[in-house]
Amino acid sequence: MTANGADAARRGRRRGELTVAAIARLAGVSAPTVSRVLNGRSGVAMETRRQVEALLREHGYRRPDSIAPSAAIEVVFYGLEGHLAIAIMRGVEQVVREHELAVGFTDVVGRAAAGRSWAEQLLARRPVGVIAVHSAFTMEQHALLAASRIPLVALDPTGEPQHTTPSVGAANWNGGVAATRHLLDLGHRRIAVISGPARYLCARARLEAARAVMDTTGVPLDERLVRTGRFFFEDGLELGRELLSLPDRPTAILCGDDLQALGVYEAARQLGLTIPDDLSVIGFDDMECTRWCGPPMTTVRQPFDEMGAAAARLVLSLAAGDAHEQARIELATTLVVRGSTAPPRKN
Amino acid sequence: MTANGADAARRGRRRGELTVAAIARLAGVSAPTVSRVLNGRSGVAMETRRQVEALLREHGYRRPDSIAPSAAIEVVFYGLEGHLAIAIMRGVEQVVREHELAVGFTDVVGRAAAGRSWAEQLLARRPVGVIAVHSAFTMEQHALLAASRIPLVALDPTGEPQHTTPSVGAANWNGGVAATRHLLDLGHRRIAVISGPARYLCARARLEAARAVMDTTGVPLDERLVRTGRFFFEDGLELGRELLSLPDRPTAILCGDDLQALGVYEAARQLGLTIPDDLSVIGFDDMECTRWCGPPMTTVRQPFDEMGAAAARLVLSLAAGDAHEQARIELATTLVVRGSTAPPRKN
């Protein structure tokens, strides 16, 4: 074994992997420049940075273990509503505190592009692991995290990630099945569905579950009663008004999330319809305030606290060197029956 | 100047202050034991720890600057609802990220007493500063933080802190004034008040503001229409039902917070009363979901994001050595008029 090989072995490097010096030679830059890129530090021209990152990826560079990380798990939020974020944070913290680590919080939305990016800052802090909620990372950032040996777990309530990252989600399909069965059991036949954006797999899963259950029950979903909108209150309000203004309006509306369902509540209120007497409504998520709306909402609970805890356990076990890099953990959803569903009014 | 004095000066220590070694001699323990207490490490008997802490406080020990802190501001929550916590976190993060620091999150509620306490763990991480939301710290913990030179700011939406800690709050009195004036301007005369717990100064300020405004307007508050409850939905529901069942029921209810107001919404719904036609309701806080309830709620906005940002700026400036240890920052509240208030129905 050459001196170089011994050095590589001592630092836990596989044979054939390149050193920082070798990457620097290939890029035609100095070794400190490569280090700066690896550590997310500033002072490297954008083009040089991109070139170095490409070489690091290409050669599967992995940072030696010898560099001490900061004692924190960082949670990165991207476009997630506050009512879900805090439950996730609590779940993460409950697990992480047992390991006497800190929990960091970053909100990427609305972040200015000036100065060092949040991703560079994150890398520079060298956390034990990163939990990305709703997939904020590009493929390049994924690769850079991997090169820096910082394990990443995607906590992705709005869909399965497109990359090969370990992830935690909830059983969207089963939640859709339970909600639809509940409406059919109550006697509803004219059931409308307001779905989330078609590009989200979670929205697809919920819609297709409803379609499948109704089909197998002999009450096929009327396509004229299907609407698609963003996961917002405003979209629920608008699409709800549309559906409730139909000559033969639905007796129940299955919503893509709780915000859409709250929008439907408001649509019903504006049209003088009473929930659940004139209309049954089911949400999805079980955000805190569904308990406080009038009437309290029947909804499908996603266990965001448990999802946070599971993501934390997964990222800690990756940090400890356990190899399940393709892991996908899916937690159960639960139908929570409250006051917004009832048998349809007899005509 | 003696060698010891020069050493103390070099480390930014005032003359006459004791060293760790001197504290150790006084306590009859070793210097490493004192260090362990200062760093929040385990392996020190409870009684010894208490004795050392008492000596550190007694002699006003301040940790030398030379020890490098971790690059984070930690936010400690204590019994605060999630809908407020995330706005505070976002506000803190917006300021802290400009300094390229991490933001830590700790939720103290429900934390088991076993193992090292959260406070010990927090000390061991040596953050740049700590923001305590809703005053989770005992006087002893305050003193220990001070001894460790970790600046602390209280962000205390439920009242002024009882200790001499720099703090950030909102203008509760002015919010109460604006809400009451709004109801009087609409023509209400039978106005009920549901107040928060009397031990919270913020609840007192809101109630007394209503009383003062009504008194100076020549419409003294009817004491039979005043109720006190916790800042919960359930208390708003119960007290709302009580008030709305009175023979001569109020035409408007001023609530201590949004959760109580949501409880009043539910009480009105159960009694078949329509908001705002039969009853006007005003909340306090402007939590996110007040925009989504039926009808959207008129409430007094506390700027939790700005309060978080102000607390972050204050703790960073304390960490930089700026001396305003008695600072109290009070941010403005704003009346947000939505759909839950209207002139009283003519009889």
XYZ file of C-alpha atoms in Angstrom:
694
model
C 0.000 0.000 0.000
C 1.395 3.373 -0.960
C 1.646 6.191 1.554
C -1.262 7.800 -0.213
C -3.317 4.619 0.001
C -2.591 4.250 3.712
C -3.634 7.822 4.234
C -6.878 7.230 2.353
C -7.586 4.038 4.308
C -6.906 5.748 7.608
C -9.492 8.361 6.743
C -12.044 5.739 5.755
C -11.680 6.393 2.043
C -12.287 3.671 -0.495
C -9.478 2.766 -2.893
C -9.588 4.704 -6.126
C -11.371 7.683 -4.606
C -9.765 11.002 -5.313
C -8.304 13.343 -2.734
C -9.086 17.039 -2.514
C -5.661 17.695 -4.104
C -6.498 15.445 -7.062
C -9.880 17.143 -7.571
C -8.066 20.501 -7.422
C -5.598 19.395 -10.103
C -8.440 18.226 -12.371
C -10.265 21.538 -11.926
C -7.114 23.575 -12.337
C -7.663 25.312 -8.991
C -5.938 25.175 -5.602
C -6.801 22.585 -2.938
C -8.074 25.316 -0.550
C -10.554 26.359 -3.247
C -11.938 22.815 -3.356
C -12.160 22.840 0.454
C -14.051 26.104 0.323
C -16.596 24.573 -2.041
C -16.927 21.475 0.165
C -17.468 23.608 3.245
C -19.940 25.924 1.548
C -17.686 28.942 2.124
C -17.783 32.082 0.008
C -14.921 33.510 -2.056
C -15.252 31.078 -4.965
C -16.454 32.298 -8.350
C -19.806 30.799 -9.358
C -18.368 29.108 -12.438
C -15.447 27.603 -10.526
C -17.817 26.401 -7.824
C -20.036 24.677 -10.390
C -17.038 23.048 -12.050
C -15.657 21.764 -8.742
C -19.077 20.483 -7.668
C -19.443 18.649 -10.972
C -16.053 16.982 -10.492
C -16.889 16.035 -6.894
C -20.105 14.413 -8.071
C -18.498 12.755 -11.060
C -15.823 11.121 -8.919
C -18.193 10.317 -6.065
C -16.026 12.256 -3.652
C -16.887 11.599 -0.016
C -15.555 13.833 2.682
C -13.320 12.110 5.257
C -14.937 11.433 8.650
C -12.208 13.225 10.497
C -13.896 16.615 10.390
C -16.056 17.191 13.463
C -19.638 18.139 12.645
C -21.707 20.610 14.682
C -24.025 18.929 17.165
C -27.328 19.670 15.457
C -29.989 18.186 13.205
C -31.281 20.889 10.881
C -34.844 20.963 9.584
C -35.345 22.875 6.339
C -38.863 23.980 5.451
C -39.902 24.922 1.971
C -43.319 26.353 1.319
C -44.977 24.498 4.141
C -47.758 26.024 6.196
C -47.051 26.912 9.796
C -49.750 24.712 11.267
C -47.929 21.609 10.042
C -44.376 22.840 10.622
C -44.619 23.086 14.380
C -45.876 19.508 14.764
C -42.964 18.295 12.637
C -40.472 20.346 14.691
C -41.838 18.892 17.910
C -41.555 15.356 16.583
C -37.972 15.903 15.449
C -37.026 17.526 18.726
C -38.463 14.699 20.833
C -36.089 12.212 19.207
C -33.074 14.454 18.802
C -33.034 15.656 22.404
C -32.472 12.087 23.593
C -29.165 12.289 21.754
C -28.403 15.642 23.372
C -28.281 17.323 19.979
C -29.726 20.685 19.029
C -32.548 21.088 16.500
C -32.054 23.782 13.882
C -34.770 25.523 11.885
C -34.510 27.075 8.417
C -37.341 28.486 6.345
C -36.311 28.728 2.718
C -39.374 30.505 1.360
C -38.889 34.194 0.711
C -35.147 33.913 1.175
C -33.211 36.486 -0.806
C -30.644 35.267 -3.288
C -28.078 37.833 -2.138
C -25.037 36.734 -0.135
C -24.341 33.124 0.647
C -27.311 30.910 -0.096
C -29.101 29.149 2.742
C -27.714 25.870 1.391
C -24.142 27.145 1.580
C -24.715 28.419 5.096
C -26.236 25.080 6.041
C -23.222 23.212 4.679
C -20.825 25.538 6.465
C -22.535 24.743 9.793
C -21.892 21.027 9.139
C -24.918 19.576 10.935
C -25.107 15.892 11.925
C -27.985 15.533 9.480
C -30.585 17.435 7.493
C -34.342 16.858 7.263
C -35.828 18.591 4.231
C -39.575 19.121 4.444
C -41.317 19.241 1.076
C -38.109 18.681 -0.942
C -36.367 22.001 -1.134
C -33.150 20.573 -2.509
C -32.007 20.456 -6.098
C -30.133 17.436 -7.405
C -26.914 19.471 -7.162
C -27.506 20.309 -3.526
C -28.287 16.661 -2.829
C -24.975 15.656 -4.376
C -23.072 18.273 -2.416
C -24.641 17.152 0.866
C -23.709 13.586 -0.013
C -20.135 14.634 -0.831
C -19.942 16.390 2.524
C -21.173 13.172 4.200
C -24.166 14.965 5.684
C -27.087 12.534 5.635
C -30.359 13.862 4.253
C -33.907 12.638 4.801
C -36.884 14.016 2.889
C -40.037 14.561 4.902
C -42.441 15.110 2.111
C -46.106 15.361 2.961
C -46.984 16.546 -0.554
C -45.503 13.660 -2.501
C -42.802 11.096 -2.945
C -39.434 12.650 -3.743
C -38.140 12.329 -7.283
C -34.623 11.500 -6.148
C -33.187 8.488 -4.391
C -33.231 10.013 -0.929
C -34.490 8.209 2.172
C -37.888 9.654 2.962
C -40.822 9.671 5.363
C -44.426 10.142 4.295
C -47.980 9.164 5.217
C -50.401 6.687 3.707
C -52.302 8.991 1.362
C -54.062 6.240 -0.529
C -55.387 4.562 2.619
C -56.556 7.926 3.944
C -58.482 8.526 0.728
C -60.030 5.070 0.987
C -61.170 5.584 4.596
C -62.689 9.008 3.866
C -64.602 7.773 0.811
C -65.879 4.651 2.614
C -67.142 6.858 5.457
C -69.240 8.955 3.038
C -70.592 5.891 1.235
C -71.466 4.243 4.564
C -73.435 7.357 5.543
C -75.467 6.908 2.364
C -73.954 9.586 0.119
C -74.045 8.933 -3.622
C -73.464 12.388 -5.146
C -69.922 12.829 -3.848
C -67.686 15.591 -5.222
C -63.888 15.594 -4.974
C -61.693 18.698 -4.772
C -58.180 17.413 -5.403
C -54.786 19.032 -4.875
C -52.467 19.857 -7.799
C -52.052 16.944 -10.225
C -48.244 17.230 -10.066
C -48.295 16.109 -6.413
C -48.349 12.357 -6.094
C -50.076 12.660 -2.720
C -52.998 14.518 -4.338
C -53.200 11.860 -7.054
C -53.183 9.064 -4.489
C -56.089 10.595 -2.550
C -58.178 11.223 -5.681
C -57.497 7.822 -7.208
C -58.352 6.102 -3.920
C -61.755 7.815 -3.943
C -62.300 6.818 -7.552
C -61.325 3.199 -6.863
C -63.515 2.811 -3.773
C -66.559 4.352 -5.467
C -66.007 2.228 -8.542
C -65.747 -1.024 -6.607
C -68.873 -0.054 -4.618
C -70.890 0.393 -7.794
C -71.191 4.180 -7.372
C -68.731 5.422 -9.999
C -67.359 8.926 -9.425
C -69.169 11.495 -11.571
C -66.325 13.247 -13.420
C -68.373 16.475 -13.522
C -68.012 16.585 -9.739
C -64.187 16.481 -9.774
C -62.207 19.711 -9.390
C -58.484 20.438 -9.011
C -56.965 23.347 -7.116
C -54.044 24.412 -4.986
C -53.975 23.319 -1.350
C -55.352 26.742 -0.327
C -58.431 28.089 1.424
C -59.181 30.344 -1.559
C -59.277 27.427 -3.988
C -61.634 25.481 -1.731
C -63.886 28.533 -1.517
C -64.008 29.076 -5.278
C -64.361 25.425 -6.308
C -66.798 24.798 -3.453
C -69.002 27.677 -4.645
C -68.858 26.233 -8.152
C -69.869 22.729 -7.038
C -72.588 23.958 -4.681
C -74.121 26.131 -7.418
C -74.693 23.139 -9.726
C -78.380 22.396 -10.413
C -77.946 18.946 -8.872
C -75.389 19.807 -6.242
C -73.350 17.165 -4.389
C -74.399 16.053 -0.908
C -70.767 15.607 0.147
C -67.365 17.062 -0.791
C -64.104 15.218 -0.240
C -61.263 17.756 -0.062
C -57.548 17.498 -0.822
C -56.577 19.125 2.439
C -58.050 20.941 5.438
C -57.534 24.397 3.933
C -59.632 23.486 0.903
C -62.246 22.055 3.287
C -62.303 25.328 5.268
C -62.863 27.106 1.949
C -65.831 24.805 1.280
C -67.181 25.660 4.763
C -67.092 29.329 3.787
C -68.719 28.625 0.391
C -71.554 26.781 2.169
C -71.962 29.622 4.662
C -72.172 32.194 1.891
C -74.810 30.124 0.057
C -76.845 29.621 3.249
C -76.147 25.878 3.418
C -75.652 24.187 6.793
C -72.910 21.614 7.453
C -73.592 18.701 7.941
C -77.388 18.972 7.361
C -77.155 20.204 3.772
C -73.603 19.124 3.012
C -70.963 16.760 4.393
C -67.313 17.865 4.164
C -64.097 15.892 4.792
C -60.619 17.431 4.964
C -57.130 15.922 4.968
C -54.252 16.630 7.432
C -56.048 17.283 10.733
C -54.479 20.651 11.319
C -55.091 21.986 14.807
C -57.857 24.425 13.940
C -60.136 21.790 12.381
C -61.221 21.085 15.968
C -62.285 24.687 16.417
C -64.283 25.336 13.263
C -68.069 25.240 13.136
C -68.843 22.385 13.079
C -65.610 20.590 14.104
C -64.261 18.944 10.949
C -64.188 15.276 9.978
C -60.757 14.813 8.429
C -57.942 12.356 7.697
C -55.134 12.747 10.187
C -51.529 12.786 9.000
C -49.335 12.182 12.069
C -46.918 15.060 11.441
C -45.332 14.763 14.873
C -44.641 11.047 14.345
C -43.413 11.774 10.806
C -40.943 14.280 12.264
C -39.814 11.730 14.839
C -39.403 9.016 12.193
C -37.379 11.356 9.973
C -35.148 12.222 12.930
C -34.558 8.549 13.765
C -33.775 7.815 10.129
C -31.306 10.672 9.717
C -29.591 9.773 13.012
C -29.204 6.161 11.958
C -27.769 7.251 8.594
C -25.353 9.518 10.487
C -24.337 6.506 12.588
C -23.385 4.729 9.367
C -26.359 2.383 9.063
C -26.914 1.718 5.408
C -30.512 2.072 4.303
C -30.064 4.875 1.874
C -33.137 3.902 -0.142
C -35.454 3.722 2.848
C -39.039 4.919 2.573
C -41.076 5.027 5.773
C -44.808 5.435 5.363
C -46.877 6.105 8.470
C -50.567 5.333 8.824
C -53.281 7.949 8.367
C -56.472 7.880 10.469
C -59.991 9.060 9.726
C -61.097 11.392 12.537
C -64.896 11.637 12.543
C -66.188 14.927 13.957
C -69.209 17.064 13.144
C -68.967 17.845 9.422
C -70.303 14.539 8.112
C -73.822 13.084 8.450
C -76.268 11.079 6.321
C -77.582 13.071 3.339
C -80.890 14.884 3.853
C -83.865 12.880 2.584
C -85.660 14.674 -0.238
C -0.775 44.699 38.176
C -0.160 41.148 39.393
C 0.196 38.239 36.982
C -3.283 37.140 38.062
C -4.712 40.587 37.445
C -3.182 40.747 33.973
C -4.626 37.351 33.225
C -8.060 38.464 34.392
C -7.862 41.678 32.357
C -6.799 39.795 29.265
C -9.875 37.648 29.594
C -12.134 40.663 30.061
C -12.672 40.004 33.735
C -13.321 42.837 36.151
C -10.995 43.298 39.112
C -12.120 41.473 42.213
C -14.023 38.794 40.319
C -13.209 35.250 41.319
C -11.634 32.635 39.099
C -12.968 29.117 38.666
C -10.149 27.941 40.958
C -11.226 30.374 43.686
C -14.872 29.278 43.405
C -13.677 25.671 43.621
C -11.695 26.399 46.807
C -14.730 28.083 48.378
C -16.949 25.137 47.489
C -14.363 22.594 48.577
C -14.420 20.896 45.176
C -11.997 20.647 42.261
C -11.815 23.277 39.496
C -12.963 20.726 36.851
C -16.118 20.178 38.925
C -16.879 23.913 38.769
C -16.270 23.839 35.019
C -18.649 20.929 34.675
C -21.362 22.933 36.438
C -20.660 25.976 34.254
C -20.877 23.890 31.111
C -24.000 22.068 32.180
C -22.229 18.716 32.052
C -23.341 15.702 34.053
C -21.275 13.856 36.679
C -21.815 16.348 39.487
C -23.940 15.437 42.516
C -27.117 17.526 42.759
C -26.122 19.016 46.127
C -22.630 19.964 44.930
C -24.116 21.496 41.780
C -26.514 23.626 43.821
C -23.715 24.769 46.135
C -21.433 25.723 43.215
C -24.273 27.526 41.431
C -25.044 29.482 44.585
C -21.392 30.541 44.895
C -21.235 31.522 41.228
C -24.299 33.708 41.683
C -23.142 35.132 44.994
C -19.826 36.233 43.521
C -21.331 37.377 40.248
C -19.054 35.032 38.335
C -18.939 35.735 34.605
C -17.416 33.243 32.252
C -14.369 34.524 30.317
C -15.029 35.401 26.673
C -12.263 33.172 25.484
C -14.468 30.101 25.212
C -15.959 29.834 21.744
C -19.733 29.502 21.744
C -21.679 27.400 19.258
C -22.956 29.411 16.329
C -26.657 29.349 17.196
C -29.463 31.344 18.771
C -31.764 28.992 20.648
C -35.481 29.607 21.032
C -37.108 27.895 24.011
C -40.876 27.491 23.975
C -42.883 26.832 27.074
C -46.556 26.055 26.849
C -47.114 28.112 23.734
C -49.524 27.083 21.005
C -48.119 26.030 17.670
C -49.943 28.662 15.641
C -47.936 31.383 17.366
C -44.647 29.500 17.638
C -43.993 29.229 13.919
C -44.439 32.968 13.332
C -41.968 33.660 16.134
C -39.468 31.136 14.713
C -39.704 32.743 11.287
C -39.109 36.196 12.724
C -36.083 35.009 14.686
C -34.661 33.178 11.714
C -34.985 36.178 9.396
C -32.666 38.207 11.610
C -30.311 35.452 12.662
C -29.619 34.199 9.156
C -28.129 37.570 8.229
C -25.472 36.793 10.819
C -24.986 33.311 9.363
C -26.010 31.720 12.624
C -28.247 28.704 13.128
C -31.618 28.885 14.888
C -32.287 26.219 17.492
C -35.682 25.058 18.723
C -36.578 23.570 22.108
C -40.044 22.754 23.377
C -40.002 22.393 27.134
C -43.569 21.250 27.680
C -43.947 17.545 28.367
C -40.222 17.117 28.827
C -39.340 14.272 31.170
C -37.292 15.063 34.263
C -35.020 12.036 33.703
C -31.451 12.510 32.479
C -29.918 15.900 31.987
C -32.494 18.657 32.044
C -33.182 20.647 28.891
C -31.594 23.646 30.612
C -28.380 21.725 31.261
C -28.313 20.505 27.672
C -28.914 24.046 26.467
C -26.014 25.353 28.555
C -23.744 22.577 27.331
C -24.399 23.619 23.727
C -23.269 27.156 24.608
C -25.460 29.104 22.170
C -24.708 32.721 21.252
C -27.966 33.674 22.937
C -31.296 32.333 24.179
C -34.821 33.591 23.500
C -37.295 32.239 26.027
C -40.906 32.400 24.885
C -43.403 32.661 27.731
C -40.762 32.682 30.484
C -39.748 29.111 31.043
C -36.739 29.937 33.195
C -36.500 29.900 36.947
C -34.462 32.558 38.725
C -31.705 29.965 39.228
C -31.548 29.169 35.526
C -31.450 32.887 34.749
C -28.490 33.304 37.065
C -26.674 30.337 35.571
C -27.154 31.664 32.043
C -25.841 35.017 33.205
C -22.825 33.335 34.819
C -22.135 31.523 31.556
C -22.325 34.858 29.710
C -25.159 33.601 27.540
C -27.509 36.531 26.954
C -31.207 35.867 27.455
C -34.230 37.705 26.089
C -37.791 36.953 27.174
C -40.391 36.966 24.449
C -43.489 36.929 26.536
C -46.802 37.365 24.813
C -48.724 36.424 27.969
C -47.256 39.029 30.291
C -44.328 41.050 31.479
C -41.598 38.913 33.015
C -41.172 39.051 36.767
C -37.394 39.197 36.551
C -35.018 41.844 35.270
C -34.498 40.282 31.855
C -34.594 42.233 28.581
C -37.910 41.435 26.956
C -40.110 41.895 23.927
C -43.885 42.146 24.045
C -46.862 43.731 22.312
C -49.082 46.672 23.235
C -51.913 44.815 24.967
C -53.529 47.910 26.431
C -53.680 49.718 23.086
C -55.098 46.614 21.429
C -57.840 46.467 24.049
C -58.601 50.149 23.481
C -58.869 49.757 19.694
C -61.143 46.696 19.941
C -63.489 48.358 22.436
C -63.667 51.612 20.447
C -64.568 49.610 17.332
C -67.554 48.019 19.099
C -68.711 51.322 20.560
C -68.393 53.021 17.166
C -70.589 50.308 15.648
C -73.246 51.223 18.211
C -72.880 48.352 20.707
C -73.802 49.114 24.310
C -74.275 45.643 25.847
C -70.669 44.513 25.484
C -69.414 41.411 27.320
C -65.750 40.674 28.030
C -64.197 37.212 28.317
C -60.781 37.836 29.848
C -57.721 35.599 30.142
C -56.413 34.414 33.530
C -56.079 37.265 36.034
C -52.471 36.273 36.851
C -51.398 37.284 33.325
C -50.649 40.982 33.084
C -51.504 40.917 29.374
C -55.027 39.673 30.164
C -55.407 42.379 32.817
C -54.232 45.070 30.393
C -56.781 44.054 27.743
C -59.672 43.913 30.248
C -58.773 47.171 31.977
C -58.426 48.933 28.622
C -62.002 47.898 27.751
C -63.236 49.069 31.135
C -61.447 52.437 30.787
C -62.692 53.139 27.261
C -66.285 52.236 28.105
C -66.147 54.309 31.270
C -64.804 57.417 29.525
C -67.446 56.990 26.794
C -70.241 57.009 29.354
C -71.135 53.342 28.773
C -69.704 51.712 31.915
C -68.914 48.013 31.624
C -71.664 45.886 33.180
C -69.768 43.670 35.635
C -72.326 40.888 35.149
C -71.049 40.607 31.583
C -67.411 39.992 32.583
C -66.048 36.428 32.648
C -62.541 35.016 33.195
C -61.169 31.821 31.667
C -58.056 30.170 30.314
C -56.848 31.135 26.834
C -58.578 28.018 25.422
C -61.315 27.224 22.919
C -63.185 25.235 25.572
C -63.345 28.181 27.971
C -64.632 30.470 25.224
C -67.315 27.902 24.385
C -68.472 27.493 27.987
C -68.374 31.164 28.965
C -69.859 32.163 25.611
C -72.788 29.785 26.133
C -73.268 31.270 29.608
C -73.291 34.874 28.341
C -75.503 34.120 25.346
C -78.054 32.352 27.544
C -78.616 35.447 29.709
C -82.163 36.901 29.473
C -80.726 40.161 28.153
C -77.767 38.755 26.232
C -74.868 40.921 25.042
C -74.776 42.115 21.428
C -70.971 41.841 21.334
C -68.278 39.791 23.087
C -64.689 40.972 23.418
C -62.426 37.945 23.899
C -59.040 37.529 25.577
C -57.586 35.653 22.608
C -58.583 34.075 19.298
C -59.128 30.629 20.796
C -61.700 31.984 23.236
C -63.324 33.823 20.309
C -63.491 30.576 18.297
C -65.196 29.010 21.330
C -67.749 31.855 21.271
C -68.301 31.175 17.545
C -69.169 27.581 18.426
C -71.436 28.663 21.314
C -73.315 30.970 18.926
C -73.605 28.199 16.332
C -74.992 25.771 18.903
C -77.564 28.352 20.043
C -78.597 29.147 16.455
C -77.200 32.695 16.567
C -75.543 34.176 13.471
C -72.298 36.163 13.589
C -72.273 39.149 13.001
C -76.075 39.616 12.602
C -76.998 38.446 16.106
C -73.609 38.845 17.765
C -70.311 40.645 17.157
C -67.115 38.870 18.284
C -63.543 40.182 18.541
C -60.482 38.012 19.217
C -56.883 38.825 20.123
C -53.663 37.533 18.435
C -54.668 37.155 14.767
C -53.668 33.524 14.518
C -53.611 32.261 10.953
C -56.911 30.398 11.040
C -58.969 33.459 12.042
C -58.979 34.281 8.320
C -60.562 30.926 7.542
C -63.349 30.733 10.069
C -66.959 31.537 9.254
C -67.160 34.492 9.159
C -63.505 35.641 9.037
C -62.722 37.068 12.473
C -62.203 40.675 13.512
C -59.254 40.515 15.890
C -56.309 42.420 17.361
C -53.092 41.450 15.642
C -49.985 40.758 17.688
C -47.017 40.868 15.283
C -45.410 37.600 16.399
C -42.998 37.523 13.474
C -41.781 41.043 14.258
C -41.629 40.183 17.954
C -39.385 37.233 17.103
C -37.189 39.473 14.943
C -36.963 42.120 17.676
C -36.020 39.486 20.264
C -33.321 38.160 17.924
C -31.883 41.631 17.350
C -31.904 42.295 21.078
C -30.179 39.044 22.011
C -27.568 39.530 19.263
C -26.806 43.036 20.455
C -26.465 41.769 24.033
C -24.113 39.065 22.754
C -22.062 41.783 21.044
C -21.629 43.431 24.445
C -24.098 46.298 24.055
C -25.402 47.136 27.494
C -29.165 47.495 27.655
C -29.869 44.714 30.045
C -33.106 46.285 31.274
C -34.538 46.819 27.803
C -38.238 46.300 27.176
C -39.402 46.510 23.580
C -43.118 46.802 23.039
C -44.438 46.457 19.495
C -47.706 47.907 18.274
C -50.895 45.863 17.979
C -53.376 46.475 15.146
C -57.114 46.001 14.955
C -57.899 43.845 11.904
C -61.547 44.324 10.942
C -63.036 41.311 9.157
C -66.498 39.797 9.131
C -67.356 39.069 12.772
C -68.340 42.614 13.771
C -71.327 44.686 12.596
C -73.783 47.172 14.081
C -76.177 45.558 16.583
C -79.518 44.389 15.202
C -82.311 46.943 15.719
C -85.074 45.584 17.948
